[in-house]
Amino acid sequence: MNKDILNIIRTNSYIYNFLREESNYYKILYRDKNNIKIITELAMKKYKLRSIDKLEKISKNMDLINTFIDVLKE
């Protein structure tokens, strides 16, 4: 494996943890170093670090706050 790829893995904790849990993805990296983008996307999807996941979390929190306010009004 290329030193650049190893450096990317070691500096990004979510990629590092993802590869520790899903070690079968190492063979994808050995085949082609450009697959680090795929691994990054999969890790972000698993740990909910994508922008859409963050928006959903904000939406859920806003719903919770609205529910709490409605309860306090009554």
Short mmCIF file of C-alpha atoms in Angstrom, two decimals:
data_model
loop_
_atom_site.label_atom_id
_atom_site.label_comp_id
_atom_site.label_asym_id
_atom_site.label_seq_id
_atom_site.Cartn_x
_atom_site.Cartn_y
_atom_site.Cartn_z
CA MET A 1 0.00 0.00 0.00
CA ASN A 2 1.18 3.50 -0.81
CA LYS A 3 2.55 5.71 1.99
CA ASP A 4 0.13 8.47 1.00
CA ILE A 5 -2.83 6.15 1.51
CA LEU A 6 -1.46 5.02 4.88
CA ASN A 7 -1.06 8.64 5.91
CA ILE A 8 -4.66 9.40 4.94
CA ILE A 9 -5.88 6.41 6.95
CA ARG A 10 -3.88 7.33 10.03
CA THR A 11 -4.83 11.00 10.03
CA ASN A 12 -8.59 10.44 9.62
CA SER A 13 -9.89 8.66 12.67
CA TYR A 14 -13.22 7.74 11.11
CA ILE A 15 -11.51 6.02 8.16
CA TYR A 16 -9.11 4.26 10.52
CA ASN A 17 -11.93 3.00 12.74
CA PHE A 18 -14.00 1.99 9.74
CA LEU A 19 -11.18 -0.11 8.33
CA ARG A 20 -10.57 -1.72 11.72
CA GLU A 21 -14.21 -2.76 11.90
CA GLU A 22 -14.62 -3.63 8.21
CA SER A 23 -11.22 -5.09 7.37
CA ASN A 24 -12.41 -6.64 4.11
CA TYR A 25 -12.17 -3.18 2.51
CA TYR A 26 -8.38 -3.31 2.76
CA LYS A 27 -8.27 -5.54 -0.31
CA ILE A 28 -10.09 -2.83 -2.27
CA LEU A 29 -7.35 -0.39 -1.31
CA TYR A 30 -4.63 -2.85 -2.26
CA ARG A 31 -6.13 -3.23 -5.73
CA ASP A 32 -6.34 0.48 -6.48
CA LYS A 33 -5.25 3.42 -4.37
CA ASN A 34 -7.97 5.63 -5.91
CA ASN A 35 -10.58 3.61 -4.01
CA ILE A 36 -9.80 5.65 -0.90
CA LYS A 37 -12.63 7.94 -2.01
CA ILE A 38 -15.07 5.03 -1.88
CA ILE A 39 -13.81 4.01 1.55
CA THR A 40 -14.14 7.60 2.78
CA GLU A 41 -17.74 7.81 1.57
CA LEU A 42 -18.61 4.48 3.19
CA ALA A 43 -17.05 5.54 6.48
CA MET A 44 -18.86 8.86 6.47
CA LYS A 45 -22.13 7.07 5.72
CA LYS A 46 -21.60 4.56 8.53
CA TYR A 47 -20.71 7.17 11.15
CA LYS A 48 -23.32 9.64 9.85
CA LEU A 49 -20.87 12.42 9.02
CA ARG A 50 -22.46 13.39 5.72
CA SER A 51 -24.23 16.72 5.39
CA ILE A 52 -27.62 15.05 4.88
CA ASP A 53 -27.17 13.13 8.12
CA LYS A 54 -26.32 16.33 9.97
CA LEU A 55 -29.43 18.03 8.57
CA GLU A 56 -31.59 15.11 9.70
CA LYS A 57 -30.09 15.35 13.18
CA ILE A 58 -30.83 19.08 13.33
CA SER A 59 -34.38 18.45 12.14
CA LYS A 60 -34.95 15.83 14.84
CA ASN A 61 -33.59 18.17 17.49
CA MET A 62 -35.86 20.97 16.31
CA ASP A 63 -38.87 18.63 16.47
CA LEU A 64 -37.90 17.67 20.00
CA ILE A 65 -37.64 21.31 21.04
CA ASN A 66 -41.01 22.11 19.46
CA THR A 67 -42.61 19.22 21.31
CA PHE A 68 -41.09 20.39 24.57
CA ILE A 69 -42.36 23.94 24.00
CA ASP A 70 -45.84 22.64 23.19
CA VAL A 71 -45.88 20.69 26.45
CA LEU A 72 -44.83 23.77 28.40
CA LYS A 73 -47.60 25.87 26.81
CA GLU A 74 -50.29 23.53 28.05
#
